[in-house]
CSV table of C-alpha atoms and ligand atoms in Angstrom, one decimal:
chain,number,residue,atom,x,y,z
A,115,MET,CA,3.9,-58.6,-17.2
A,116,GLU,CA,5.8,-61.3,-19.0
A,117,PHE,CA,9.1,-60.7,-20.5
A,118,GLU,CA,9.1,-60.9,-24.3
A,119,LEU,CA,11.9,-61.1,-26.7
A,120,TRP,CA,10.9,-58.0,-28.7
A,121,MET,CA,11.7,-55.9,-25.6
A,122,LEU,CA,15.3,-56.7,-26.0
A,123,LEU,CA,15.2,-54.7,-29.3
A,124,VAL,CA,13.3,-51.7,-27.8
A,125,PHE,CA,15.9,-50.7,-25.2
A,126,PRO,CA,18.9,-50.2,-27.6
A,127,LEU,CA,16.5,-48.3,-30.0
A,128,PHE,CA,15.6,-45.8,-27.3
A,129,PHE,CA,19.3,-45.5,-26.4
A,130,ALA,CA,20.3,-44.8,-30.0
A,131,MET,CA,17.6,-42.2,-30.4
A,132,GLY,CA,18.7,-40.4,-27.2
A,133,TRP,CA,22.3,-40.4,-28.3
A,134,LEU,CA,21.3,-39.0,-31.8
A,135,THR,CA,19.2,-36.2,-30.3
A,136,ALA,CA,22.0,-35.2,-27.9
A,137,ARG,CA,24.5,-35.1,-30.7
A,138,MET,CA,22.2,-32.9,-32.8
A,139,ASP,CA,21.6,-30.5,-29.9
A,140,LEU,CA,25.3,-30.4,-29.2
A,141,LYS,CA,26.1,-29.7,-32.9
A,142,GLU,CA,23.6,-26.9,-33.0
A,143,LEU,CA,25.0,-25.4,-29.7
A,144,LEU,CA,28.6,-25.6,-31.0
A,145,SER,CA,27.7,-23.9,-34.3
A,146,GLU,CA,25.9,-21.1,-32.4
A,147,SER,CA,28.6,-20.7,-29.8
A,148,SER,CA,31.3,-20.4,-32.5
A,149,LEU,CA,29.4,-17.1,-33.4
A,150,LEU,CA,29.8,-15.7,-29.9
A,151,PRO,CA,33.0,-13.9,-28.9
A,152,ARG,CA,35.3,-15.4,-26.3
A,153,SER,CA,34.5,-12.8,-23.7
A,154,TYR,CA,31.0,-14.2,-23.6
A,155,PHE,CA,32.2,-17.5,-22.2
A,156,GLN,CA,34.6,-15.7,-19.9
A,157,GLY,CA,31.7,-13.8,-18.6
A,158,LEU,CA,29.7,-17.0,-18.1
A,159,ASN,CA,32.6,-18.5,-16.2
A,160,PHE,CA,32.9,-15.4,-13.9
A,161,LEU,CA,29.1,-15.6,-13.3
A,162,LEU,CA,29.4,-19.3,-12.3
A,163,ASN,CA,32.3,-18.4,-10.0
A,164,GLU,CA,30.1,-15.7,-8.5
A,165,GLN,CA,32.5,-13.0,-9.7
A,166,GLN,CA,29.8,-10.6,-10.8
A,167,ASP,CA,31.9,-7.5,-11.4
A,168,LYS,CA,34.3,-9.4,-13.7
A,169,ALA,CA,31.4,-11.1,-15.4
A,170,ILE,CA,29.9,-7.6,-16.2
A,171,GLU,CA,33.2,-6.3,-17.6
A,172,ALA,CA,33.4,-9.4,-19.9
A,173,PHE,CA,29.8,-9.0,-21.1
A,174,ILE,CA,30.4,-5.3,-21.8
A,175,GLU,CA,33.2,-6.4,-24.0
A,176,VAL,CA,30.9,-8.8,-25.8
A,177,VAL,CA,28.4,-6.0,-26.3
A,178,GLN,CA,31.1,-3.6,-27.7
A,179,VAL,CA,32.5,-6.3,-30.0
A,180,ASP,CA,29.1,-7.5,-31.2
A,181,PRO,CA,26.4,-4.9,-31.2
A,182,GLN,CA,23.9,-7.5,-32.3
A,183,THR,CA,23.7,-9.0,-28.9
A,184,ILE,CA,20.5,-7.0,-28.0
A,185,GLU,CA,19.2,-9.3,-25.3
A,186,LEU,CA,22.6,-9.1,-23.5
A,187,HIS,CA,22.2,-5.3,-23.6
A,188,PHE,CA,18.9,-5.6,-22.0
A,189,ALA,CA,20.1,-8.1,-19.4
A,190,LEU,CA,23.1,-5.9,-18.5
A,191,GLY,CA,21.0,-2.8,-18.4
A,192,SER,CA,18.5,-4.2,-15.9
A,193,LEU,CA,21.3,-5.8,-13.9
A,194,PHE,CA,22.9,-2.4,-13.5
A,195,ARG,CA,19.6,-0.8,-12.4
A,196,ARG,CA,19.1,-3.6,-9.8
A,197,ARG,CA,22.6,-3.0,-8.5
A,198,GLY,CA,21.9,0.7,-8.2
A,199,GLU,CA,24.4,1.6,-11.0
A,200,ILE,CA,21.8,3.9,-12.6
A,201,ASP,CA,24.3,5.8,-14.8
A,202,ARG,CA,25.4,2.6,-16.5
A,203,ALA,CA,21.9,1.4,-16.9
A,204,LEU,CA,20.9,4.7,-18.4
A,205,ARG,CA,23.8,4.7,-20.9
A,206,MET,CA,23.0,1.1,-21.9
A,207,HIS,CA,19.3,1.8,-22.5
A,208,LEU,CA,19.9,5.2,-24.1
A,209,ASN,CA,22.3,3.6,-26.5
A,210,LEU,CA,19.6,1.1,-27.5
A,211,VAL,CA,16.9,3.7,-27.9
A,212,GLU,CA,19.1,5.8,-30.2
A,213,ARG,CA,20.1,2.9,-32.4
A,214,ALA,CA,18.6,3.4,-35.9
A,215,ASP,CA,18.6,-0.4,-36.7
A,216,LEU,CA,16.5,-1.5,-33.8
A,217,GLU,CA,13.2,-3.1,-34.5
A,218,ALA,CA,10.1,-1.2,-33.3
A,219,ASP,CA,9.2,-3.7,-30.5
A,220,LYS,CA,12.7,-3.7,-29.2
A,221,LYS,CA,12.8,0.1,-29.2
A,222,LYS,CA,9.7,0.1,-27.1
A,223,GLN,CA,11.2,-2.4,-24.7
A,224,ALA,CA,14.3,-0.1,-24.5
A,225,LEU,CA,12.1,2.9,-23.8
A,226,PHE,CA,10.3,1.0,-21.0
A,227,GLU,CA,13.6,0.1,-19.4
A,228,LEU,CA,14.9,3.7,-19.8
A,229,ALA,CA,11.8,5.1,-18.1
A,230,GLN,CA,12.4,2.8,-15.2
A,231,ASP,CA,16.0,4.0,-15.0
A,232,TYR,CA,14.8,7.6,-14.8
A,233,LEU,CA,12.3,6.7,-12.1
A,234,LYS,CA,14.9,4.9,-10.0
A,235,ALA,CA,17.3,7.9,-10.5
A,236,GLY,CA,14.5,10.2,-9.2
A,237,ILE,CA,14.3,12.1,-12.5
A,238,LEU,CA,10.6,12.1,-12.4
A,239,ASP,CA,9.8,14.4,-15.3
A,240,ARG,CA,11.8,12.4,-17.7
A,241,ALA,CA,10.4,9.1,-16.4
A,242,GLU,CA,6.9,10.6,-16.8
A,243,GLN,CA,7.6,11.7,-20.4
A,244,THR,CA,9.0,8.3,-21.3
A,245,PHE,CA,6.2,6.3,-19.8
A,246,GLN,CA,3.7,8.6,-21.5
A,247,GLN,CA,5.2,7.5,-24.9
A,248,LEU,CA,4.3,3.9,-24.1
A,249,LEU,CA,0.6,4.4,-23.3
A,250,HIS,CA,-0.4,2.7,-26.5
A,251,SER,CA,2.3,0.0,-26.5
A,252,PRO,CA,2.4,-3.5,-25.2
A,253,TYR,CA,3.8,-1.9,-22.0
A,254,ALA,CA,0.7,0.2,-21.5
A,255,LYS,CA,-0.5,-1.4,-18.3
A,256,GLU,CA,2.9,-1.3,-16.5
A,257,SER,CA,3.5,2.2,-17.7
A,258,VAL,CA,0.2,3.4,-16.3
A,259,GLU,CA,1.0,1.7,-13.0
A,260,PHE,CA,4.4,3.5,-12.9
A,261,LEU,CA,2.7,6.8,-13.9
A,262,LEU,CA,0.2,6.3,-11.1
A,263,GLU,CA,3.1,5.9,-8.7
A,264,ILE,CA,4.8,9.1,-10.1
A,265,TYR,CA,1.7,11.2,-9.8
A,266,GLN,CA,1.1,10.1,-6.3
A,267,LYS,CA,4.7,11.1,-5.4
A,268,GLU,CA,4.2,14.4,-7.0
A,269,LYS,CA,0.7,14.8,-5.4
A,270,ASP,CA,-0.7,15.5,-8.9
A,271,TRP,CA,-4.1,14.1,-8.0
A,272,LEU,CA,-5.9,14.9,-11.2
A,273,LYS,CA,-3.4,13.0,-13.3
A,274,ALA,CA,-3.5,10.2,-10.7
A,275,ILE,CA,-7.2,10.0,-11.1
A,276,ASP,CA,-6.8,9.8,-14.9
A,277,MET,CA,-4.3,7.0,-14.6
A,278,SER,CA,-6.5,5.2,-12.1
A,279,ARG,CA,-9.3,5.2,-14.6
A,280,ARG,CA,-7.1,4.0,-17.4
A,281,LEU,CA,-6.0,1.1,-15.2
A,282,VAL,CA,-9.6,0.1,-14.8
A,283,ASP,CA,-10.0,0.1,-18.6
A,284,LEU,CA,-6.8,-1.9,-19.0
A,285,THR,CA,-7.3,-4.5,-16.2
A,286,GLY,CA,-11.0,-4.5,-15.6
A,287,GLN,CA,-10.2,-4.4,-11.9
A,288,SER,CA,-11.8,-1.8,-9.6
A,289,HIS,CA,-9.8,1.2,-8.4
A,290,ASP,CA,-12.7,3.0,-6.9
A,291,LYS,CA,-11.2,3.1,-3.4
A,292,GLU,CA,-8.0,4.7,-4.7
A,293,THR,CA,-9.7,7.1,-7.1
A,294,SER,CA,-12.0,8.3,-4.3
A,295,ALA,CA,-9.0,8.8,-2.0
A,296,PHE,CA,-7.4,11.0,-4.7
A,297,TYR,CA,-10.5,13.1,-4.8
A,298,CYS,CA,-10.3,13.4,-1.0
A,299,GLU,CA,-6.7,14.5,-1.4
A,300,LEU,CA,-7.7,17.1,-3.9
A,301,ALA,CA,-10.4,18.4,-1.5
A,302,SER,CA,-7.9,18.5,1.3
A,303,TYR,CA,-5.6,20.7,-0.8
A,304,GLU,CA,-8.5,23.0,-1.7
A,305,LEU,CA,-9.3,23.3,2.0
A,306,THR,CA,-5.8,24.4,2.9
A,307,THR,CA,-6.3,27.3,0.4
A,308,GLY,CA,-9.7,28.2,1.8
A,309,ARG,CA,-11.6,27.0,-1.3
A,310,ASP,CA,-14.4,25.2,0.5
A,311,GLU,CA,-16.8,25.1,-2.5
A,312,ALA,CA,-14.2,23.4,-4.7
A,313,ALA,CA,-13.5,21.0,-1.8
A,314,ARG,CA,-17.2,20.2,-1.6
A,315,VAL,CA,-17.3,19.4,-5.3
A,316,HIS,CA,-14.3,17.0,-5.0
A,317,LEU,CA,-15.8,15.3,-2.0
A,318,GLY,CA,-19.0,14.8,-4.0
A,319,GLN,CA,-17.0,13.2,-6.7
A,320,ALA,CA,-15.2,10.9,-4.1
A,321,LEU,CA,-18.6,9.7,-2.9
A,322,GLU,CA,-19.9,9.2,-6.5
A,323,VAL,CA,-16.9,6.9,-7.2
A,324,ASN,CA,-17.1,5.2,-3.8
A,325,PRO,CA,-20.3,5.8,-1.8
A,326,GLY,CA,-18.6,4.0,1.1
A,327,SER,CA,-15.9,6.7,1.5
A,328,VAL,CA,-16.1,7.5,5.2
A,329,ARG,CA,-13.2,9.9,4.8
A,330,ALA,CA,-15.3,12.0,2.3
A,331,VAL,CA,-18.3,12.1,4.7
A,332,ILE,CA,-16.0,13.1,7.6
A,333,MET,CA,-14.5,15.9,5.6
A,334,LEU,CA,-17.8,17.2,4.3
A,335,GLY,CA,-19.0,17.3,7.9
A,336,ASP,CA,-15.9,19.2,8.9
A,337,ILE,CA,-16.6,21.8,6.2
A,338,GLU,CA,-20.2,22.3,7.6
A,339,GLN,CA,-18.9,22.4,11.2
A,340,ASN,CA,-16.3,25.1,10.3
A,341,ALA,CA,-19.0,27.1,8.6
A,342,GLY,CA,-21.1,26.9,11.8
A,343,ASN,CA,-23.7,24.5,10.3
A,344,HIS,CA,-23.5,22.1,13.2
A,345,LYS,CA,-26.8,20.3,12.5
A,346,GLN,CA,-25.8,19.5,8.9
A,347,ALA,CA,-22.4,18.3,10.2
A,348,ILE,CA,-24.2,15.9,12.6
A,349,ASP,CA,-26.5,14.6,9.9
A,350,LEU,CA,-23.5,13.9,7.6
A,351,TRP,CA,-21.5,12.1,10.3
A,352,LYS,CA,-24.5,10.0,11.2
A,353,ARG,CA,-24.3,8.7,7.7
A,354,ILE,CA,-21.3,6.7,8.7
A,355,GLU,CA,-23.5,4.2,10.4
A,356,GLN,CA,-24.9,3.2,7.0
A,357,GLN,CA,-21.5,3.2,5.4
A,358,ASP,CA,-19.7,1.1,7.9
A,359,PRO,CA,-20.5,1.5,11.7
A,360,GLN,CA,-16.9,0.4,12.6
A,361,TYR,CA,-15.8,3.8,11.6
A,362,LEU,CA,-18.2,5.7,13.8
A,363,GLN,CA,-15.6,6.1,16.5
A,364,LEU,CA,-13.5,8.2,14.2
A,365,ALA,CA,-16.3,10.8,14.2
A,366,ALA,CA,-17.2,10.4,17.9
A,367,ASP,CA,-15.3,13.5,19.1
A,368,ARG,CA,-16.7,15.5,16.2
A,369,LEU,CA,-20.3,14.4,16.9
A,370,LEU,CA,-20.0,15.4,20.6
A,371,GLY,CA,-18.4,18.8,19.7
A,372,ALA,CA,-21.2,19.6,17.2
A,373,HIS,CA,-23.8,18.7,19.8
A,374,ARG,CA,-22.1,20.9,22.4
A,375,ASN,CA,-22.1,23.8,19.9
A,376,LEU,CA,-25.8,23.4,19.6
A,377,GLY,CA,-26.1,23.3,23.4
A,378,LEU,CA,-27.2,19.7,23.2
A,379,GLU,CA,-24.4,17.9,24.9
A,380,ALA,CA,-26.7,15.4,26.7
A,381,ASP,CA,-28.1,14.4,23.3
A,382,GLY,CA,-24.6,13.9,22.0
A,383,ILE,CA,-23.7,11.6,24.9
A,384,ASP,CA,-26.9,9.7,24.4
A,385,LEU,CA,-26.2,9.2,20.7
A,386,LEU,CA,-22.7,7.9,21.4
A,387,MET,CA,-24.0,5.6,24.2
A,388,GLU,CA,-26.5,4.2,21.7
A,389,TYR,CA,-23.6,3.6,19.2
A,390,GLN,CA,-21.6,2.0,22.0
A,391,LYS,CA,-24.5,-0.4,22.7
A,392,ARG,CA,-24.8,-1.4,19.1
A,393,TYR,CA,-21.1,-1.3,18.0
A,394,PRO,CA,-19.0,-1.5,21.2
A,395,SER,CA,-15.6,0.1,20.7
A,396,GLN,CA,-13.0,1.2,23.2
A,397,ASP,CA,-12.5,4.5,21.3
A,398,LEU,CA,-16.2,5.3,21.9
A,399,VAL,CA,-15.8,4.5,25.6
A,400,ASP,CA,-12.8,6.8,25.8
A,401,VAL,CA,-14.7,9.8,24.3
A,402,LEU,CA,-17.7,9.0,26.5
A,403,PHE,CA,-15.6,8.8,29.6
A,404,LYS,CA,-14.2,12.3,29.1
A,405,ALA,CA,-17.6,13.6,28.2
A,406,VAL,CA,-19.4,12.0,31.2
A,407,LEU,CA,-16.6,13.0,33.6
A,408,GLN,CA,-16.8,16.6,32.5
A,409,LYS,CA,-20.6,16.7,32.6
A,410,ASP,CA,-21.6,14.5,35.5
A,411,GLY,CA,-18.5,14.0,37.5
A,412,ALA,CA,-16.1,11.2,38.5
A,413,GLU,CA,-18.7,8.7,40.0
A,414,ALA,CA,-20.9,8.7,36.8
A,415,ALA,CA,-17.8,8.3,34.6
A,416,TYR,CA,-16.5,5.5,36.7
A,417,GLN,CA,-19.9,3.7,36.6
A,418,MET,CA,-20.1,4.1,32.9
A,419,VAL,CA,-16.7,2.6,32.3
A,420,ARG,CA,-17.4,-0.2,34.8
A,421,ASN,CA,-20.6,-1.2,33.1
A,422,GLU,CA,-18.9,-1.2,29.7
A,423,LEU,CA,-16.1,-3.4,31.0
A,424,HIS,CA,-18.7,-5.9,32.3
A,425,ARG,CA,-20.5,-5.9,29.0
A,426,ASN,CA,-17.4,-6.0,26.9
A,427,PRO,CA,-14.3,-7.3,28.9
A,428,THR,CA,-11.2,-6.3,27.1
A,429,LEU,CA,-7.7,-5.3,28.3
A,430,LEU,CA,-8.1,-1.8,26.8
A,431,GLY,CA,-11.4,-1.6,28.8
A,432,LEU,CA,-9.6,-2.6,31.9
A,433,ASP,CA,-7.0,0.1,31.4
A,434,LYS,CA,-9.7,2.7,31.1
A,435,PHE,CA,-11.5,1.2,34.1
A,436,LEU,CA,-8.3,1.6,36.2
A,437,GLU,CA,-8.0,5.2,35.1
A,438,ALA,CA,-11.6,5.8,36.2
A,439,ARG,CA,-10.9,3.9,39.5
A,440,LEU,CA,-8.1,6.2,40.3
A,441,LEU,CA,-10.5,9.1,40.4
A,442,GLU,CA,-12.6,7.4,43.1
A,443,VAL,CA,-10.0,5.4,45.1
A,444,THR,CA,-9.2,6.3,48.7
A,445,GLU,CA,-5.7,7.6,49.5
A,446,LYS,CA,-4.9,4.3,51.2
A,447,ASN,CA,-5.4,2.2,48.1
A,448,ARG,CA,-4.2,4.7,45.6
A,449,ALA,CA,-0.6,3.3,45.3
A,450,ASP,CA,-1.9,-0.2,44.6
A,451,VAL,CA,-4.3,0.9,41.9
A,452,GLU,CA,-1.6,3.1,40.4
A,453,MET,CA,0.8,0.2,40.3
A,454,VAL,CA,-1.7,-2.1,38.6
A,455,LYS,CA,-2.7,0.6,36.1
A,456,LYS,CA,1.0,1.2,35.2
A,457,LEU,CA,1.6,-2.5,34.7
A,458,VAL,CA,-1.5,-3.0,32.6
A,459,HIS,CA,-0.9,0.1,30.5
A,460,GLN,CA,2.7,-1.0,29.7
A,461,ARG,CA,1.6,-4.5,28.7
A,462,ILE,CA,-1.2,-3.4,26.4
A,463,ARG,CA,0.5,-0.7,24.4
A,464,ASP,CA,0.7,-2.8,21.3
A,465,LEU,CA,-3.0,-3.8,21.6
A,466,ALA,CA,-3.9,-0.1,21.4
A,467,MET,CA,-2.4,0.3,18.0
A,468,TYR,CA,-4.1,0.7,14.6
A,469,HIS,CA,-2.5,-1.5,12.0
A,470,CYS,CA,-2.3,-1.6,8.2
A,471,SER,CA,-4.0,-4.7,6.7
A,472,SER,CA,-1.7,-4.6,3.7
A,473,CYS,CA,1.8,-4.3,5.3
A,474,GLY,CA,1.1,-4.7,9.0
A,475,PHE,CA,2.6,-1.3,9.9
A,476,ARG,CA,1.3,-0.2,13.3
A,477,ALA,CA,0.7,3.3,14.4
A,478,ARG,CA,-0.9,5.1,17.4
A,479,GLN,CA,-2.9,7.3,15.2
A,480,TYR,CA,-5.3,6.4,12.4
A,481,TYR,CA,-4.1,6.9,8.8
A,482,TRP,CA,-6.1,7.0,5.6
A,483,HIS,CA,-2.8,6.6,3.7
A,484,CYS,CA,-0.3,4.1,5.1
A,485,PRO,CA,3.0,5.8,5.6
A,486,ALA,CA,4.8,2.5,5.1
A,487,CYS,CA,3.3,0.8,2.1
A,488,HIS,CA,1.4,3.8,0.7
A,489,GLY,CA,-1.8,1.8,0.5
A,490,TRP,CA,-5.0,3.8,0.6
A,491,GLU,CA,-7.5,3.3,3.4
A,492,SER,CA,-5.7,0.1,4.4
A,493,TYR,CA,-6.0,0.7,8.1
A,494,SER,CA,-8.8,-1.0,10.1
A,495,PRO,CA,-10.6,1.6,12.2
A,496,ARG,CA,-10.4,-0.9,15.1
A,497,ARG,CA,-7.4,-1.1,17.4
A,498,SER,CA,-5.4,-4.3,17.4
A,499,GLU,CA,-7.2,-5.9,20.4
A,500,GLU,CA,-10.6,-5.3,18.9
A,501,ASN,CA,-9.4,-6.5,15.6
A,502,GLY,CA,-8.6,-10.1,16.5
A,503,GLY,CA,-5.9,-9.2,19.0
A,504,ARG,CA,-3.2,-9.0,16.4
A,505,ILE,CA,-0.1,-7.4,17.7
B,837,LIG,ZN1,0.7,-0.4,4.9
């Protein structure tokens, strides 16, 4: 690009425009700041010097001197809540809610903040009442989410189901898995009070919402089994294969037990062997090992575990193989096998865990409701090694 004379004029022009704009902004800022009390700037200074406590005191003074500083009220209120000073947050937000001159939208914002203070303070009934007042406000979605959290804490599953449905209407996102889990919780409660019929109804509702609910099918089978209807229980648990065969192992013990009750133990073992062929899983091998050992003795159990290890070589399988080996080993070699078994067992403890796919929490037992993140059905039915070896 060639240099032209007119460019000489453009640069000063840009410079002048920038200077003018800066002056105008500065003027505006100065006129605005002259309206603010001195404590406001003191507060800012304290904040910049990372003296939070002094900053808060200064800002409180601003709020007392100039009640119009609504945004500062909100900022301070939520700061108090974050710092765990719930009493102060509550006072700040209650003061806003009770002000007669507050615009309607600001009043709703204050109520929303107040409800969160109650929740954080553990005053669940007040939090619930306050969030309920916001169900038709711009804070509806967040309020429903908080209410859902409250009803789960209170184990009020009917209300949790209602909120879950509202959330679907508000967000368009599916909550079927959670809603179905709430029905299972309702059923579980009914079972503890001996109301099997009511439990059956809720489990039917769980399956209506989420036909893939393995938990509902397992629980329905349990009701039949307890009522002595072993055949019906078996038919129900067999449905898991269509839902998701990875979960079959969770019903393996039950299937075997129901077959035994019918005097058909061999059929039960055959069924599990068939599942193991199609969907290999160490949990199935464990159940089969016990069953074969009890029915056909140590040699048969050892051969079964050995075959499965060949077919599906995993460390969990090796651990089981060594356990089976100990049943057959001669006295002379026993100490060696025991030593190897102990070593392998120690090294693979983490591989034998179930883990939550949402938060990664690991547990020896299977959970439908994660005790760490409170996610529903977030656990894979496979143990870590079989689930990609994540430890
Ligand atoms: Zn979790």
